[in-house]
CSV table of C-alpha atoms (C1' of nucleotides) in Angstrom, one decimal:
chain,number,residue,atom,x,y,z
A,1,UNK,CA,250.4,94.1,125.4
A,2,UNK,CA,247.8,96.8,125.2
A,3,UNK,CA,245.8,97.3,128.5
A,4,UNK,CA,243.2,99.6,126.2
A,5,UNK,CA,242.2,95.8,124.4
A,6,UNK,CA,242.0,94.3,127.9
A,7,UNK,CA,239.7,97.3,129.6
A,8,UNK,CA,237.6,97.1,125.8
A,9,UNK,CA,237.2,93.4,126.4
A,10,UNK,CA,236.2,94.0,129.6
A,11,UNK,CA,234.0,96.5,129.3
A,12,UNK,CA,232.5,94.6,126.3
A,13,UNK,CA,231.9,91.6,128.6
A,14,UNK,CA,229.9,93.4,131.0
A,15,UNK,CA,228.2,95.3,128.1
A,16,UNK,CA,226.9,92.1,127.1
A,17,UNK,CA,226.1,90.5,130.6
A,18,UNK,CA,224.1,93.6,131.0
A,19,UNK,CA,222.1,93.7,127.5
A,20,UNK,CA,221.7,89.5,128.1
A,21,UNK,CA,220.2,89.9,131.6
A,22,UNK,CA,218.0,92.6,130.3
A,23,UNK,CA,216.8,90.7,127.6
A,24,UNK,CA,215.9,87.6,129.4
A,25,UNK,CA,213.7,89.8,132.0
A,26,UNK,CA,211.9,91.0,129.6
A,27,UNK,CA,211.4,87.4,127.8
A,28,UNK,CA,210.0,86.5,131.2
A,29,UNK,CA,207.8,90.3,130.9
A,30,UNK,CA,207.0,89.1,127.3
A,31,UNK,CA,206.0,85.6,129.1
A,32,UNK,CA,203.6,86.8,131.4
A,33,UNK,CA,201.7,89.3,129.4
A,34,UNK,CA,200.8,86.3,127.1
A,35,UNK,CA,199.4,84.4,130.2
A,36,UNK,CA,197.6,87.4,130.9
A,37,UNK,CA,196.1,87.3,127.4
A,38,UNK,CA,195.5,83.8,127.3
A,39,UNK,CA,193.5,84.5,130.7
A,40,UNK,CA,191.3,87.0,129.3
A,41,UNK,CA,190.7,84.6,126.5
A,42,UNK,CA,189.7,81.8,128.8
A,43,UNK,CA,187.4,84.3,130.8
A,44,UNK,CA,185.9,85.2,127.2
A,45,UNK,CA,185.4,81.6,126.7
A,46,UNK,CA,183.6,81.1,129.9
A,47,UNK,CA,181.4,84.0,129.1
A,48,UNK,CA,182.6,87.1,130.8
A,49,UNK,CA,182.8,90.3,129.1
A,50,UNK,CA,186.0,91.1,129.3
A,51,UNK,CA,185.4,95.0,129.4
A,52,UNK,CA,184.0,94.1,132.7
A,53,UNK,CA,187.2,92.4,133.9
A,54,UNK,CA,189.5,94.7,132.7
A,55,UNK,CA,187.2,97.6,134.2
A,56,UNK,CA,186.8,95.9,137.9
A,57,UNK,CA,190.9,95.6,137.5
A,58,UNK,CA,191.3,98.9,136.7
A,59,UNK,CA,188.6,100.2,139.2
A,60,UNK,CA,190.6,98.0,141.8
A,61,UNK,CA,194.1,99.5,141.0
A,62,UNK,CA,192.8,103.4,141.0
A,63,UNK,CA,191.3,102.2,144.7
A,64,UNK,CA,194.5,101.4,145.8
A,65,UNK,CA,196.4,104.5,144.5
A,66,UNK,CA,193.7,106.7,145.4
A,67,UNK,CA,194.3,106.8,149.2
A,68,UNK,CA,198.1,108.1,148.9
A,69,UNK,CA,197.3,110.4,145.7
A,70,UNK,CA,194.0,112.0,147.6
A,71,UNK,CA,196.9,112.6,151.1
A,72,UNK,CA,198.7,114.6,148.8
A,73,UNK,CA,196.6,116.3,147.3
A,74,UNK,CA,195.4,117.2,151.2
A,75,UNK,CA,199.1,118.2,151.8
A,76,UNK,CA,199.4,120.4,149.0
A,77,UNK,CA,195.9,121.9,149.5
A,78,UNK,CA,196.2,122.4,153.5
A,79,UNK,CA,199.6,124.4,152.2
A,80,UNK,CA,197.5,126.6,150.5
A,81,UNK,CA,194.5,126.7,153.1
A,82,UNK,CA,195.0,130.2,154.2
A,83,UNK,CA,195.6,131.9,151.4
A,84,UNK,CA,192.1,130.7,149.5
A,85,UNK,CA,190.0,128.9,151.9
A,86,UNK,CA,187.3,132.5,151.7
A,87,UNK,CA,187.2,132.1,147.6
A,88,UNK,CA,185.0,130.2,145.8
A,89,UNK,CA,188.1,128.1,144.4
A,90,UNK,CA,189.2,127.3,147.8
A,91,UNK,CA,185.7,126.6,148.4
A,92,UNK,CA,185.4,123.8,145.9
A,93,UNK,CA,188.8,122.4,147.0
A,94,UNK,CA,188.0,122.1,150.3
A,95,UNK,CA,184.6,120.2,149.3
A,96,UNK,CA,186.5,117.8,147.6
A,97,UNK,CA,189.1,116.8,150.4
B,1,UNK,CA,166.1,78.3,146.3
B,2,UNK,CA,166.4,80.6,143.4
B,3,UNK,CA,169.0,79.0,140.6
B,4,UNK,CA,170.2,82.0,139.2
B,5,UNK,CA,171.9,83.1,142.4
B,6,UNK,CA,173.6,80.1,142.3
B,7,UNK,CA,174.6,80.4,138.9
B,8,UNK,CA,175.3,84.3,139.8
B,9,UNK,CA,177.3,82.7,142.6
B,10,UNK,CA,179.4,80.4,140.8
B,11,UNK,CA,179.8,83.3,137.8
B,12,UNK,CA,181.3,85.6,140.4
B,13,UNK,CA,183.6,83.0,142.1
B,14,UNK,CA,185.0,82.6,138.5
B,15,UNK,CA,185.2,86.1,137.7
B,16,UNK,CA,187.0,86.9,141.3
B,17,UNK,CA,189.5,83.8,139.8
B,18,UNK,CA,190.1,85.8,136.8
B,19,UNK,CA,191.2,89.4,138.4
B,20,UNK,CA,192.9,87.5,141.2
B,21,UNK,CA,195.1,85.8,138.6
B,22,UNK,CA,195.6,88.7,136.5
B,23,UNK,CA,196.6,91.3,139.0
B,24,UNK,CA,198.7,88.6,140.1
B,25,UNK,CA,200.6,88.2,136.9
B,26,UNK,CA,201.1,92.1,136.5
B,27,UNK,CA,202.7,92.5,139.8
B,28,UNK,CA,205.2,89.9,138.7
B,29,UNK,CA,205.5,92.3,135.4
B,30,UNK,CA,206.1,95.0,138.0
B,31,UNK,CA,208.8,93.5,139.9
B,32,UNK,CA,210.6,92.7,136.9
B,33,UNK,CA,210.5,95.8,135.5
B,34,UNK,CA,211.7,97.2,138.4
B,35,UNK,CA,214.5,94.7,138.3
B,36,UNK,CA,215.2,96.0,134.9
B,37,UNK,CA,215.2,99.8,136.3
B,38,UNK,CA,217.6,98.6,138.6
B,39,UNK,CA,219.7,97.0,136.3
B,40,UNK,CA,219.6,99.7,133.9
B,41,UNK,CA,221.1,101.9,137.1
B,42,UNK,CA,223.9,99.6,137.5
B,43,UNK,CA,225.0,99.3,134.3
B,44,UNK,CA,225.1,103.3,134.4
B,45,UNK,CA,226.7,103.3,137.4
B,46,UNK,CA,229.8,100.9,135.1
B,47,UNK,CA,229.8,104.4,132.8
B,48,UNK,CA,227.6,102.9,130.1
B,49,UNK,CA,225.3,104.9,128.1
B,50,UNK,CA,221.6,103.5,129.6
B,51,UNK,CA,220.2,105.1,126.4
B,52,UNK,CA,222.2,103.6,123.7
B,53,UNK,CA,221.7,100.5,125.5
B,54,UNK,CA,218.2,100.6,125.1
B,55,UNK,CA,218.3,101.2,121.5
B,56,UNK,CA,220.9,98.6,121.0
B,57,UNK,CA,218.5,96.7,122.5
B,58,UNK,CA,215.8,97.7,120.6
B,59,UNK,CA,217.7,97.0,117.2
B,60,UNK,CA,218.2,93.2,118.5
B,61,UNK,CA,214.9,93.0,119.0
B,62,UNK,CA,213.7,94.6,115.7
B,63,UNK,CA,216.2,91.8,114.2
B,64,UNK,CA,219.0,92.6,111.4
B,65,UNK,CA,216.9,92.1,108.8
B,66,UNK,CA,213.9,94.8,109.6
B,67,UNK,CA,216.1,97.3,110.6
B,68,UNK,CA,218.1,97.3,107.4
B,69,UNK,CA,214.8,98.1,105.6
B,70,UNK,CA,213.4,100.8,108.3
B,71,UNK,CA,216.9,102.2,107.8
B,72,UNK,CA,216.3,102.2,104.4
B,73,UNK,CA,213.2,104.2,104.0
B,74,UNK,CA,214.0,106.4,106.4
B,75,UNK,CA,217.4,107.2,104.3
B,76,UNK,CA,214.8,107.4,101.5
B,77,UNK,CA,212.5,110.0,103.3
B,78,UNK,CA,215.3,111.8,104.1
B,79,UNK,CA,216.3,112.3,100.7
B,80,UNK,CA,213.8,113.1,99.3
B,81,UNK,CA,213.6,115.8,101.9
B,82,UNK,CA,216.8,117.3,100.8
B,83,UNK,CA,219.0,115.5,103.7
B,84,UNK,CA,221.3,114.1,101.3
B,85,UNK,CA,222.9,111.8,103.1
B,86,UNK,CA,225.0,110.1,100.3
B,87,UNK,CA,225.1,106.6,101.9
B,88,UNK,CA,225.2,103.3,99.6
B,89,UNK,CA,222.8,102.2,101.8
B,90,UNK,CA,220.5,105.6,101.0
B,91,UNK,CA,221.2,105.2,97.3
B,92,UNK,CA,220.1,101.8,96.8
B,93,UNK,CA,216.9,102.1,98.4
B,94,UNK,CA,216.3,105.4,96.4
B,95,UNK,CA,216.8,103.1,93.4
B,96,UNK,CA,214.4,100.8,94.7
B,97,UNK,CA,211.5,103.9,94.2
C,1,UNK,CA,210.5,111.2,80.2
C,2,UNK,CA,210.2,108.7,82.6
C,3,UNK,CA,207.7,108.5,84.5
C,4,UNK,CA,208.7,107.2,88.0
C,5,UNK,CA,210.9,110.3,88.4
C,6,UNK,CA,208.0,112.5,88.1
C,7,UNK,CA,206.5,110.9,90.5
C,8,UNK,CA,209.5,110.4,92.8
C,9,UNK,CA,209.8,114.1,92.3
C,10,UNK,CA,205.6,115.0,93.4
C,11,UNK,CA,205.8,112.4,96.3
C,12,UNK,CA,209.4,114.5,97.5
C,13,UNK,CA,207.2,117.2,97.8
C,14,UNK,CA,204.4,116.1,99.3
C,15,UNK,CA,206.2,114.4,102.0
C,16,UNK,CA,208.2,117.9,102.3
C,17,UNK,CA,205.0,119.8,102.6
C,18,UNK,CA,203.7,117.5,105.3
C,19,UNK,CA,207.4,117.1,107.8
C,20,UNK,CA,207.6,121.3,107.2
C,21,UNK,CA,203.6,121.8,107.9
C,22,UNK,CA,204.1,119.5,111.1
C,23,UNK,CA,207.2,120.6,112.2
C,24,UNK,CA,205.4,124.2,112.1
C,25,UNK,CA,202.5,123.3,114.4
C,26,UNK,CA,205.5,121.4,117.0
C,27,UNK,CA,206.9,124.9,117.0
C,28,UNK,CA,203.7,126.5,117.9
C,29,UNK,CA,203.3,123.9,120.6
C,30,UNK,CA,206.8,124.4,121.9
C,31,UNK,CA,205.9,128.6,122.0
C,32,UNK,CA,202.8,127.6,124.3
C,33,UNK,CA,204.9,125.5,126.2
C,34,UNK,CA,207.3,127.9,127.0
C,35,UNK,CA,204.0,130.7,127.8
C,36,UNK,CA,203.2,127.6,130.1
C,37,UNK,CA,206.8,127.8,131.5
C,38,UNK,CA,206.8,131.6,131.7
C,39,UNK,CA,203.6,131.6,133.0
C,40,UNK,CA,204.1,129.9,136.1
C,41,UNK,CA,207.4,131.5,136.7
C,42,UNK,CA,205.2,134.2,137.1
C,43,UNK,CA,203.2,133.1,139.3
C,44,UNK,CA,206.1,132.2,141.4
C,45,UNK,CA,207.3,135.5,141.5
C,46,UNK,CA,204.1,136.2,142.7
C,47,UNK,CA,204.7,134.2,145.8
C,48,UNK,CA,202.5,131.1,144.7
C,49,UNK,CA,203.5,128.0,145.3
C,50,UNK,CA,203.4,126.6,141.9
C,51,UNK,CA,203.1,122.8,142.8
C,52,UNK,CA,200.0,124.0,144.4
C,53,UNK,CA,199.1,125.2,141.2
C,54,UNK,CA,200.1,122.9,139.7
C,55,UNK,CA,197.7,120.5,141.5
C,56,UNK,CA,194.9,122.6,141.1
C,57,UNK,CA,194.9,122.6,137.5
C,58,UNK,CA,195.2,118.9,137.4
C,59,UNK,CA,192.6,118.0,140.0
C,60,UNK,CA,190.3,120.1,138.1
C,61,UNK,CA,191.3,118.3,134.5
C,62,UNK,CA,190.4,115.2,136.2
C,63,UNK,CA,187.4,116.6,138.0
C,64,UNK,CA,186.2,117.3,133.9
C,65,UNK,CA,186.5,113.8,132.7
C,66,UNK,CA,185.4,112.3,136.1
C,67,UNK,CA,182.0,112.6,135.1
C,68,UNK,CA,182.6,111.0,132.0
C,69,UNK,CA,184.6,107.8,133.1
C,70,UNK,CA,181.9,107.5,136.0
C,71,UNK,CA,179.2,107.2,133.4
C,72,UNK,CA,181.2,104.7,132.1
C,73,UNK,CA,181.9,103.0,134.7
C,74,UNK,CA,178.5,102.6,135.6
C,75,UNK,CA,177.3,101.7,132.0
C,76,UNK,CA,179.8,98.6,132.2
C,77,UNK,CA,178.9,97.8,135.6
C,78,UNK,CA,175.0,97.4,135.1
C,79,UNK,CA,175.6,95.0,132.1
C,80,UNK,CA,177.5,92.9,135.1
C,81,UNK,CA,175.2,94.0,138.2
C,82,UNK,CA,172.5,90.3,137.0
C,83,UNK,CA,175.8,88.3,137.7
C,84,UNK,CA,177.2,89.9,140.6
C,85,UNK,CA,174.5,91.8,143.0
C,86,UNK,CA,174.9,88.8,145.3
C,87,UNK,CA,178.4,89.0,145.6
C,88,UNK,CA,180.5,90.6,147.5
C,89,UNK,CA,182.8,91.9,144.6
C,90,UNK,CA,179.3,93.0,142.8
C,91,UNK,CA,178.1,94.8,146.2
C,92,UNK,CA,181.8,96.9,146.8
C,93,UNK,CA,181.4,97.8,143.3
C,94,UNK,CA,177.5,99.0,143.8
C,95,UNK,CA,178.9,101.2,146.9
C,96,UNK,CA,181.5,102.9,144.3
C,97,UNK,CA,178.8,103.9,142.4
D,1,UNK,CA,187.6,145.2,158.0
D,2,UNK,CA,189.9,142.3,158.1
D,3,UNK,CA,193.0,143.0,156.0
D,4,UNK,CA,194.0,139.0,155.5
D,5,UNK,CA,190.5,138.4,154.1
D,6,UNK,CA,191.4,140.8,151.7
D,7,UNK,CA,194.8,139.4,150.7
D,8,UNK,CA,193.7,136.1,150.9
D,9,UNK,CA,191.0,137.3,147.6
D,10,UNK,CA,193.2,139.2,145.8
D,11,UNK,CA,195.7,136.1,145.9
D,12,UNK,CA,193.1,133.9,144.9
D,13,UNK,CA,192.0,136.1,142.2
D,14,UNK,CA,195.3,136.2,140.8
D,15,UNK,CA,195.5,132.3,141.4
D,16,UNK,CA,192.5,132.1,139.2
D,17,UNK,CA,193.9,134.0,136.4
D,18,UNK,CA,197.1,131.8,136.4
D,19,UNK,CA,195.2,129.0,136.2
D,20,UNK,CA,192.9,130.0,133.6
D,21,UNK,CA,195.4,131.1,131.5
D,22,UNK,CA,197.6,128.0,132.1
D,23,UNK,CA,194.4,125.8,131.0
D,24,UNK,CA,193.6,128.3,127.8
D,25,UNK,CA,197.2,127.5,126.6
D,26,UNK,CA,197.1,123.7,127.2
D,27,UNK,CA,194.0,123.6,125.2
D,28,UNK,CA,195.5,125.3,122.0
D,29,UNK,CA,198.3,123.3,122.6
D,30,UNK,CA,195.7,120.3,122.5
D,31,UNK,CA,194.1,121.5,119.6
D,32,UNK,CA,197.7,121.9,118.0
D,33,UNK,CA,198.4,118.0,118.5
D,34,UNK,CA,195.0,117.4,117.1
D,35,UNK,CA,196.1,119.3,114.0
D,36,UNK,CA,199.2,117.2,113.6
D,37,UNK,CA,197.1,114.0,114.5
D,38,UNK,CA,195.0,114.8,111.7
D,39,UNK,CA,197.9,115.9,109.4
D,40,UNK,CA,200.0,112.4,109.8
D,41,UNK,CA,196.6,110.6,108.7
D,42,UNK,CA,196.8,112.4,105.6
D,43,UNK,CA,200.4,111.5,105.1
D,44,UNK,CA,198.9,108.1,105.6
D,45,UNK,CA,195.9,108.6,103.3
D,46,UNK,CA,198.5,109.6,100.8
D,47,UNK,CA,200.8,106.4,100.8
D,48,UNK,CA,203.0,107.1,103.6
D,49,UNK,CA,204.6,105.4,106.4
D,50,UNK,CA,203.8,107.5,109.3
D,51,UNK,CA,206.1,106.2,111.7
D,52,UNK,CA,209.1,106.9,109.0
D,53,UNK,CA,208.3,110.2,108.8
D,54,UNK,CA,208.4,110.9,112.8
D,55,UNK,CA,211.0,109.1,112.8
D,56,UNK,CA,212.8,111.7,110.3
D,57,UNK,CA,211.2,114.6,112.2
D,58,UNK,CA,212.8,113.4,115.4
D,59,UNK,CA,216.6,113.1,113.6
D,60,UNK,CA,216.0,116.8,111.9
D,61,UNK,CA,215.7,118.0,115.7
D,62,UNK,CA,218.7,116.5,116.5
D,63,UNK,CA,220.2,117.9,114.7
D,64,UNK,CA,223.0,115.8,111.6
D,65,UNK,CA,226.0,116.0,113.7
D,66,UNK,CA,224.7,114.6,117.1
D,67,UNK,CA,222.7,112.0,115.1
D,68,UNK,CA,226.3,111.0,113.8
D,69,UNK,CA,227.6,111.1,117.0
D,70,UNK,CA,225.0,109.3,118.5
D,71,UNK,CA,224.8,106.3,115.5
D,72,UNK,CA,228.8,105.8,116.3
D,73,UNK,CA,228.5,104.8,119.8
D,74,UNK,CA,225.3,102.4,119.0
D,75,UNK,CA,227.7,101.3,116.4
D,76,UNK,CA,230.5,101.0,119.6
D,77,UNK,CA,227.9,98.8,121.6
D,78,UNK,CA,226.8,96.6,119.1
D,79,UNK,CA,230.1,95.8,117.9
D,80,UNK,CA,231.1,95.1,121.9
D,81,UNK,CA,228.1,92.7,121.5
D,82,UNK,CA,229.1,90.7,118.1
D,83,UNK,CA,227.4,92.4,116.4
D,84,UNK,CA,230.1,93.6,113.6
D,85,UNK,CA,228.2,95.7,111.4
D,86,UNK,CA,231.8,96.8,109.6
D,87,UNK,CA,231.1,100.3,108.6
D,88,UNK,CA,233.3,102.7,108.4
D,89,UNK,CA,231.4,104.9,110.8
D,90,UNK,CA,231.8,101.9,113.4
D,91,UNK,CA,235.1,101.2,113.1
D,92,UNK,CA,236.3,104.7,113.1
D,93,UNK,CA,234.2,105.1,116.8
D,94,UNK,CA,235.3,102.0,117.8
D,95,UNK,CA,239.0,103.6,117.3
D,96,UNK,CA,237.8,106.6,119.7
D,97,UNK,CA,237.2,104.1,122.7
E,1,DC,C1',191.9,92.7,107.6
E,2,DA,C1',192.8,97.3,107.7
E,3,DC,C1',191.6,101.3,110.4
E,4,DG,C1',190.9,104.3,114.4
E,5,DG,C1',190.5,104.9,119.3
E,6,DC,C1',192.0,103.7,123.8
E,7,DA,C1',194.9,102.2,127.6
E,8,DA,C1',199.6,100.8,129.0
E,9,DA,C1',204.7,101.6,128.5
E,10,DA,C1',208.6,104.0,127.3
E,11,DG,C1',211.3,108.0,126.7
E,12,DC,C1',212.1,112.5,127.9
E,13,DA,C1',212.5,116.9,130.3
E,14,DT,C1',212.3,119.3,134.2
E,15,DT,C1',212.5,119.7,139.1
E,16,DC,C1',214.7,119.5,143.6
F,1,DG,C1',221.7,112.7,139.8
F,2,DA,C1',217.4,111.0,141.5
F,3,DA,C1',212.6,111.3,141.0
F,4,DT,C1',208.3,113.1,139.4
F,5,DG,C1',205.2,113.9,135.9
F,6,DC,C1',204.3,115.0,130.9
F,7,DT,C1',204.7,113.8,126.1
F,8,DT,C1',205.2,110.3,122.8
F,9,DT,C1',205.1,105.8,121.3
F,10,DT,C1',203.5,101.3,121.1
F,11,DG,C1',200.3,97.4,121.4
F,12,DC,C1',195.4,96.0,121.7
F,13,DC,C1',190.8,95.7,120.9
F,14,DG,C1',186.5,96.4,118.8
F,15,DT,C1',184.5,97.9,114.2
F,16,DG,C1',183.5,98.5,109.3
DNA sequence: CACGGCAAAAGCATTC
DNA sequence: GAATGCTTTTGCCGTG
């Protein structure tokens, strides 16, 4: 018997446990992006603008990220403090931290 | 009392309804696409090639039948581009022209 | 004569002229991009720290459009500030503003 | 006369001049991908399918031999999944394994 | 209903 | 080889 069949087999099985497993998360992806649709559509229906939504949700999201991305930009910038805090760009950095 | 901040009320209780829900649908998109990341890792980790999964995947997706004919006109483009790629599959759909 | 060949043959060479005319402008991309590379390899061997430069340039791309999403934002949000002024979602979106 | 004030300027001066000339080259480089924008919409004005054509432009980078190389294993994979596409191409990669 | 613009996602390269 | 960020691609929505 050839053990290169029974290692292509195998590697075949997992190969497709693999592919299946992905597949079906992203069914459930797939799944969940049409409830998101279907919610927009029912805010539509109860007369939202749905630009407004999908702004406050967006607006929300950045407020959440924008603590850690603002500490490092601070970290970055307090790297460079004494090199540029006596020039105009330093200056403008500084203002903004 | 003044109606319209009732109505303005009730409007906004809906509204907060409608991000809640949402932003709770995309962090379940999140987690599953993180348990496809991780997935992806593993079967990396078995020696597979994540990329040609993903395209294998992809080519599932697009189902037999569609990817036949991309395959087709892209043999065609190629042709006619000089990339002769002498396939039967590149010959017919130049016929097809 | 036929026909269809001629105009096999035209449509070859248009597609030819507009793969080698794009192709041409990737390769001017791809020279900037390697200036870009070059550039900050420079500035390394300068002694900069280039993720600090790195971050400056970006902060000051976004700084650029800030102006223009905050407009936006603020167009969006007075259409909604009759619903939601009386809110408490409405009034944390006012103090963004 | 403080020596460091001085450093710190000329630094920053040769900060600024990396960072201007990092944004000058990003924005030809922008103006570039315009032109291509532009260019693929006449393709499209002309008949074409757009995403064919990128597609083509993306297999002329690679290059004909590690496309080849590349279609065998995606031939390998889909044939570990069932999906016996019976080419010669596949079965000769399939021998490889 | 096709088109173009815009925002999210994927793929890719580069960095450490 | 992991992880970040940049480029490209894809899907979506409003518009003509």
């Amino acid at each position: 018997m050839d053990a290169t069949v029974n290692t292509g087999v195998v590697a075949a099985e997992r190969l497709q446990s693999f592919v299946e497993r992905y597949e079906k998360l992203q069914e459930e992806k797939d799944a969940l992006s049409a409830d998101q649709k279907e919610l927009m559509a029912e805010a539509k229906g109860a007369g939202f603008d749905t630009k407004v939504i999908k702004t406050v949700i967006r607006d929300r999201k950045l407020g959440t990220g924008e603590c850690a991305e603002r500490d490092a930009l601070i970290e970055v910038y307090k790297h460079a403090l004494g090199m540029f805090v006596d020039t105009p760009l330093g200056q403008s950095a500084l203002r903004r931290l």
